[in-house]
mmCIF file of C-alpha atoms in Angstrom:
data_model
loop_
_atom_site.group_PDB
_atom_site.id
_atom_site.type_symbol
_atom_site.label_atom_id
_atom_site.label_comp_id
_atom_site.label_asym_id
_atom_site.label_seq_id
_atom_site.Cartn_x
_atom_site.Cartn_y
_atom_site.Cartn_z
ATOM 1 C CA MET A 1 23.567 -19.579 10.068
ATOM 2 C CA ILE A 2 19.961 -19.062 8.338
ATOM 3 C CA LYS A 3 17.345 -20.119 11.334
ATOM 4 C CA PRO A 4 15.836 -23.265 10.831
ATOM 5 C CA HIS A 5 12.526 -21.009 9.970
ATOM 6 C CA ARG A 6 13.777 -19.079 7.303
ATOM 7 C CA ASN A 7 13.609 -21.743 5.237
ATOM 8 C CA HIS A 8 10.041 -22.052 5.281
ATOM 9 C CA PRO A 9 8.444 -20.638 2.418
ATOM 10 C CA LEU A 10 5.875 -18.451 4.897
ATOM 11 C CA TRP A 11 8.548 -17.077 6.309
ATOM 12 C CA LEU A 12 9.547 -16.038 2.874
ATOM 13 C CA ALA A 13 5.488 -15.002 3.311
ATOM 14 C CA PHE A 14 6.070 -13.476 5.460
ATOM 15 C CA LEU A 15 9.249 -11.226 4.958
ATOM 16 C CA LEU A 16 7.545 -10.421 1.284
ATOM 17 C CA HIS A 17 4.286 -8.897 3.258
ATOM 18 C CA ARG A 18 6.826 -6.635 6.153
ATOM 19 C CA LEU A 19 9.174 -5.734 2.585
ATOM 20 C CA SER A 20 6.503 -4.840 0.337
ATOM 21 C CA GLY A 21 4.645 -2.372 3.550
ATOM 22 C CA VAL A 22 7.458 -0.800 4.389
ATOM 23 C CA CYS A 23 8.126 0.232 0.662
ATOM 24 C CA LEU A 24 4.538 1.244 0.216
ATOM 25 C CA ALA A 25 5.022 3.177 3.724
ATOM 26 C CA LEU A 26 7.872 4.820 2.344
ATOM 27 C CA TYR A 27 6.733 5.835 -0.903
ATOM 28 C CA LEU A 28 3.100 6.761 -0.140
ATOM 29 C CA PRO A 29 3.765 10.883 1.226
ATOM 30 C CA VAL A 30 6.057 11.189 -1.492
ATOM 31 C CA HIS A 31 2.927 9.908 -3.432
ATOM 32 C CA PHE A 32 0.772 12.651 -1.768
ATOM 33 C CA LEU A 33 3.278 15.068 -1.864
ATOM 34 C CA VAL A 34 3.049 14.900 -6.232
ATOM 35 C CA LEU A 35 -0.577 14.752 -6.401
ATOM 36 C CA GLY A 36 -0.602 17.762 -3.853
ATOM 37 C CA LEU A 37 0.831 19.497 -6.356
ATOM 38 C CA ALA A 38 -2.386 19.566 -8.378
ATOM 39 C CA ILE A 39 -3.840 22.065 -5.504
ATOM 40 C CA ASP A 40 -1.756 25.904 -7.085
ATOM 41 C CA GLU A 41 0.906 24.142 -9.385
ATOM 42 C CA THR A 42 -0.255 22.067 -12.382
ATOM 43 C CA ALA A 43 3.147 22.500 -14.000
ATOM 44 C CA ARG A 44 5.061 21.099 -11.620
ATOM 45 C CA LEU A 45 2.519 18.071 -11.789
ATOM 46 C CA GLY A 46 2.338 17.693 -15.743
ATOM 47 C CA GLY A 47 6.248 17.556 -15.644
ATOM 48 C CA VAL A 48 5.999 14.833 -12.946
ATOM 49 C CA LEU A 49 3.210 12.953 -14.618
ATOM 50 C CA ARG A 50 4.814 13.698 -18.550
ATOM 51 C CA TRP A 51 8.705 12.615 -16.928
ATOM 52 C CA SER A 52 6.409 9.022 -14.700
ATOM 53 C CA GLU A 53 5.791 8.191 -19.027
ATOM 54 C CA THR A 54 9.587 7.446 -19.423
ATOM 55 C CA LEU A 55 10.403 4.171 -19.567
ATOM 56 C CA PRO A 56 12.234 3.481 -15.847
ATOM 57 C CA VAL A 57 9.202 5.778 -14.588
ATOM 58 C CA GLU A 58 7.113 3.342 -15.810
ATOM 59 C CA MET A 59 9.167 0.300 -14.813
ATOM 60 C CA ALA A 60 9.210 1.876 -11.645
ATOM 61 C CA VAL A 61 5.592 2.110 -10.979
ATOM 62 C CA MET A 62 5.124 -1.517 -12.341
ATOM 63 C CA GLY A 63 7.343 -2.761 -9.042
ATOM 64 C CA LEU A 64 4.925 -0.733 -6.918
ATOM 65 C CA VAL A 65 1.491 -1.874 -9.035
ATOM 66 C CA PHE A 66 3.208 -5.255 -7.517
ATOM 67 C CA LEU A 67 4.712 -4.325 -4.103
ATOM 68 C CA LEU A 68 0.748 -2.769 -3.702
ATOM 69 C CA ALA A 69 -1.160 -5.861 -4.972
ATOM 70 C CA VAL A 70 1.305 -8.552 -3.021
ATOM 71 C CA HIS A 71 0.441 -6.454 -0.019
ATOM 72 C CA LEU A 72 -3.607 -6.680 -0.541
ATOM 73 C CA PHE A 73 -2.773 -10.250 -1.295
ATOM 74 C CA GLY A 74 -0.467 -10.979 1.550
ATOM 75 C CA GLY A 75 -2.380 -9.132 3.689
ATOM 76 C CA LEU A 76 -5.978 -11.048 2.376
ATOM 77 C CA ARG A 77 -4.072 -14.547 3.452
ATOM 78 C CA LEU A 78 -3.416 -13.148 6.972
ATOM 79 C CA LEU A 79 -6.737 -12.271 8.014
ATOM 80 C CA VAL A 80 -7.910 -15.189 6.281
ATOM 81 C CA LEU A 81 -5.784 -17.000 9.053
ATOM 82 C CA GLU A 82 -6.504 -15.336 11.707
ATOM 83 C CA PHE A 83 -9.667 -14.820 11.822
ATOM 84 C CA LEU A 84 -10.820 -18.445 10.594
ATOM 85 C CA ASP A 85 -10.896 -21.815 10.805
ATOM 86 C CA TRP A 86 -6.612 -22.606 10.141
ATOM 87 C CA HIS A 87 -6.041 -25.111 7.003
ATOM 88 C CA ASP A 88 -4.244 -26.634 5.556
ATOM 89 C CA ARG A 89 -3.530 -24.855 2.004
ATOM 90 C CA GLN A 90 -1.306 -22.057 3.846
ATOM 91 C CA LYS A 91 1.341 -22.108 0.701
ATOM 92 C CA SER A 92 -0.280 -22.643 -1.920
ATOM 93 C CA VAL A 93 -2.843 -19.730 -0.789
ATOM 94 C CA ALA A 94 0.511 -18.052 -0.131
ATOM 95 C CA ALA A 95 2.162 -18.541 -3.526
ATOM 96 C CA ALA A 96 -1.266 -17.464 -4.985
ATOM 97 C CA ALA A 97 -0.870 -14.508 -3.063
ATOM 98 C CA VAL A 98 2.489 -13.796 -4.727
ATOM 99 C CA ALA A 99 0.751 -15.201 -8.578
ATOM 100 C CA LEU A 100 -2.033 -12.888 -8.510
ATOM 101 C CA SER A 101 -0.128 -10.398 -7.463
ATOM 102 C CA PHE A 102 2.598 -11.030 -10.797
ATOM 103 C CA ALA A 103 -0.002 -11.041 -12.460
ATOM 104 C CA ALA A 104 -1.320 -7.474 -11.654
ATOM 105 C CA ALA A 105 1.827 -6.143 -12.292
ATOM 106 C CA ALA A 106 2.253 -7.666 -15.689
ATOM 107 C CA ALA A 107 -0.638 -6.549 -17.084
ATOM 108 C CA PHE A 108 0.064 -2.926 -16.020
ATOM 109 C CA PHE A 109 3.343 -3.505 -17.881
ATOM 110 C CA LEU A 110 1.834 -4.511 -21.128
ATOM 111 C CA GLN A 111 -0.046 -1.654 -20.956
ATOM 112 C CA VAL A 112 2.042 1.292 -20.327
ATOM 113 C CA ILE A 113 4.625 -0.513 -23.260
ATOM 114 C CA MET B 1 4.346 -2.726 22.304
ATOM 115 C CA ILE B 2 0.743 -3.255 20.504
ATOM 116 C CA GLY B 3 -2.412 -4.183 22.266
ATOM 117 C CA VAL B 4 -5.470 -5.140 22.056
ATOM 118 C CA ARG B 5 -6.673 -1.546 20.370
ATOM 119 C CA LEU B 6 -4.020 -1.365 18.133
ATOM 120 C CA TYR B 7 -4.237 -4.508 16.665
ATOM 121 C CA LEU B 8 -8.135 -4.305 15.790
ATOM 122 C CA ALA B 9 -7.367 -0.801 14.584
ATOM 123 C CA GLN B 10 -5.127 -2.453 11.681
ATOM 124 C CA ARG B 11 -7.095 -5.184 10.900
ATOM 125 C CA LEU B 12 -10.064 -3.509 10.878
ATOM 126 C CA SER B 13 -8.003 -0.702 9.007
ATOM 127 C CA ALA B 14 -6.564 -3.988 6.786
ATOM 128 C CA LEU B 15 -9.857 -4.786 5.924
ATOM 129 C CA ILE B 16 -11.594 -1.481 5.028
ATOM 130 C CA LEU B 17 -8.582 -1.332 2.679
ATOM 131 C CA ALA B 18 -8.658 -4.231 1.303
ATOM 132 C CA PRO B 19 -11.572 -3.472 -1.816
ATOM 133 C CA LEU B 20 -10.444 0.186 -1.492
ATOM 134 C CA VAL B 21 -6.956 -1.207 -2.950
ATOM 135 C CA ALA B 22 -8.293 -3.253 -5.648
ATOM 136 C CA GLY B 23 -10.130 -0.806 -6.529
ATOM 137 C CA HIS B 24 -7.291 1.623 -6.414
ATOM 138 C CA LEU B 25 -6.048 -0.860 -8.825
ATOM 139 C CA ALA B 26 -8.655 -0.764 -10.981
ATOM 140 C CA VAL B 27 -9.252 2.485 -11.418
ATOM 141 C CA ILE B 28 -4.697 3.053 -11.938
ATOM 142 C CA PHE B 29 -4.792 0.514 -15.106
ATOM 143 C CA TYR B 30 -8.819 2.111 -16.550
ATOM 144 C CA ALA B 31 -6.470 5.451 -16.650
ATOM 145 C CA VAL B 32 -2.961 3.752 -17.672
ATOM 146 C CA GLN B 33 -4.934 1.745 -20.223
ATOM 147 C CA GLY B 34 -7.319 4.819 -21.533
ATOM 148 C CA GLY B 35 -4.286 6.415 -21.904
ATOM 149 C CA LEU B 36 -5.350 9.656 -20.138
ATOM 150 C CA ASP B 37 -2.805 12.376 -19.076
ATOM 151 C CA GLY B 38 -2.977 14.605 -16.120
ATOM 152 C CA ALA B 39 -5.696 17.033 -17.062
ATOM 153 C CA GLU B 40 -7.873 14.380 -18.437
ATOM 154 C CA ILE B 41 -7.321 12.143 -14.755
ATOM 155 C CA LEU B 42 -8.872 15.867 -12.738
ATOM 156 C CA SER B 43 -11.022 16.424 -15.036
ATOM 157 C CA ARG B 44 -12.809 13.416 -13.955
ATOM 158 C CA THR B 45 -12.214 13.437 -10.739
ATOM 159 C CA GLN B 46 -12.409 17.092 -9.451
ATOM 160 C CA GLY B 47 -16.078 17.743 -8.143
ATOM 161 C CA SER B 48 -16.669 14.014 -7.569
ATOM 162 C CA VAL B 49 -18.212 13.233 -4.519
ATOM 163 C CA GLY B 50 -17.843 9.368 -4.980
ATOM 164 C CA PHE B 51 -13.768 9.929 -5.282
ATOM 165 C CA GLY B 52 -14.040 11.943 -2.683
ATOM 166 C CA LEU B 53 -15.485 9.469 -0.586
ATOM 167 C CA PHE B 54 -13.727 6.607 -1.464
ATOM 168 C CA TYR B 55 -10.230 8.445 -1.527
ATOM 169 C CA GLY B 56 -10.754 10.226 1.345
ATOM 170 C CA LEU B 57 -11.711 7.321 3.597
ATOM 171 C CA PHE B 58 -8.840 4.999 1.800
ATOM 172 C CA VAL B 59 -6.016 8.272 3.111
ATOM 173 C CA ILE B 60 -8.039 7.582 6.675
ATOM 174 C CA ALA B 61 -7.249 3.797 7.055
ATOM 175 C CA VAL B 62 -3.769 4.078 5.078
ATOM 176 C CA SER B 63 -2.564 6.110 7.517
ATOM 177 C CA VAL B 64 -4.204 4.110 10.866
ATOM 178 C CA HIS B 65 -2.826 1.571 8.518
ATOM 179 C CA GLY B 66 0.792 2.420 7.944
ATOM 180 C CA ALA B 67 1.757 4.424 11.141
ATOM 181 C CA ILE B 68 0.343 1.064 13.128
ATOM 182 C CA GLY B 69 2.767 -1.233 10.171
ATOM 183 C CA LEU B 70 5.741 0.632 10.729
ATOM 184 C CA ARG B 71 5.472 1.369 14.519
ATOM 185 C CA VAL B 72 6.029 -2.880 14.781
ATOM 186 C CA VAL B 73 8.939 -2.754 12.300
ATOM 187 C CA VAL B 74 11.142 0.243 14.340
ATOM 188 C CA HIS B 75 9.795 -1.674 16.960
ATOM 189 C CA GLU B 76 11.323 -5.178 16.005
ATOM 190 C CA HIS B 77 14.082 -3.797 14.629
ATOM 191 C CA LEU B 78 15.399 -1.195 15.619
ATOM 192 C CA LYS B 79 14.240 -1.675 19.159
ATOM 193 C CA LEU B 80 12.052 2.053 19.432
ATOM 194 C CA ALA B 81 8.910 1.058 22.681
ATOM 195 C CA GLY B 82 7.575 3.191 25.017
ATOM 196 C CA ARG B 83 6.891 7.126 24.504
ATOM 197 C CA THR B 84 9.456 7.399 21.732
ATOM 198 C CA LEU B 85 7.613 4.665 20.141
ATOM 199 C CA ASP B 86 3.973 5.813 20.322
ATOM 200 C CA GLY B 87 5.024 9.391 19.671
ATOM 201 C CA PHE B 88 6.609 8.098 16.517
ATOM 202 C CA THR B 89 3.134 6.180 15.828
ATOM 203 C CA LEU B 90 1.094 9.563 16.275
ATOM 204 C CA ALA B 91 4.072 11.730 14.026
ATOM 205 C CA THR B 92 3.861 8.795 11.021
ATOM 206 C CA GLY B 93 0.249 8.757 11.062
ATOM 207 C CA ALA B 94 -0.803 12.593 11.572
ATOM 208 C CA VAL B 95 2.134 12.533 8.456
ATOM 209 C CA LEU B 96 0.575 10.203 6.297
ATOM 210 C CA LEU B 97 -3.493 11.927 6.603
ATOM 211 C CA GLY B 98 -2.593 15.297 6.642
ATOM 212 C CA LEU B 99 -0.358 14.934 3.287
ATOM 213 C CA GLY B 100 -3.028 12.526 1.916
ATOM 214 C CA LEU B 101 -6.274 14.370 3.058
ATOM 215 C CA ARG B 102 -4.292 17.625 0.947
ATOM 216 C CA ALA B 103 -3.540 15.746 -2.146
ATOM 217 C CA CYS B 104 -7.353 14.752 -2.293
ATOM 218 C CA VAL B 105 -8.414 17.782 -1.636
ATOM 219 C CA ALA B 106 -6.286 18.875 -4.525
ATOM 220 C CA VAL B 107 -7.301 15.942 -7.161
ATOM 221 C CA VAL B 108 -11.649 15.885 -5.857
ATOM 222 C CA GLY B 109 -11.981 19.403 -4.319
#
């Protein structure tokens, strides 16, 4: 049975923030390792960058842009919630965070295709 | 699980990261829009003090933020606690910081 609070839109905002954070934390070391190839393995870096221009990888990168944007905007929503006065538009702010993130990811995808 | 100091470090690192992530997204868009390849990107970043400071601060803030964030997740979902949890947090932060600074040197140095 789904617990009642999990039907609330702001619980979904919390879940999205947590999942995007975990995904970004798992991706970051890989990202850093690839960038580290620029020290003395530029040929391998070039190979990775060429591979990154294939459509499936660009789709994945679009997902990463979305995760980064949604964690940023969702995080800003949390900071506003915690440090500024309470207001009744929390659901609207959460929805705006997701909308802005979709816009960022879509804009990125339109640039690369 | 997360005391006042870690809570503040998490929020402070978030405040530092917010403009840096927005800037990083702008850099990604600029690079993609210009159709820059790896060599072109490196030619613009290497030797740049601005990029070095930007991404150096980014790496430090993201190491603190990521380590504390994962600490909360593993505590709540995997029930890690005490010294194991502290060790996990420190190790996560150290790995992110080490790999991140190495990447920074590679891209900017």
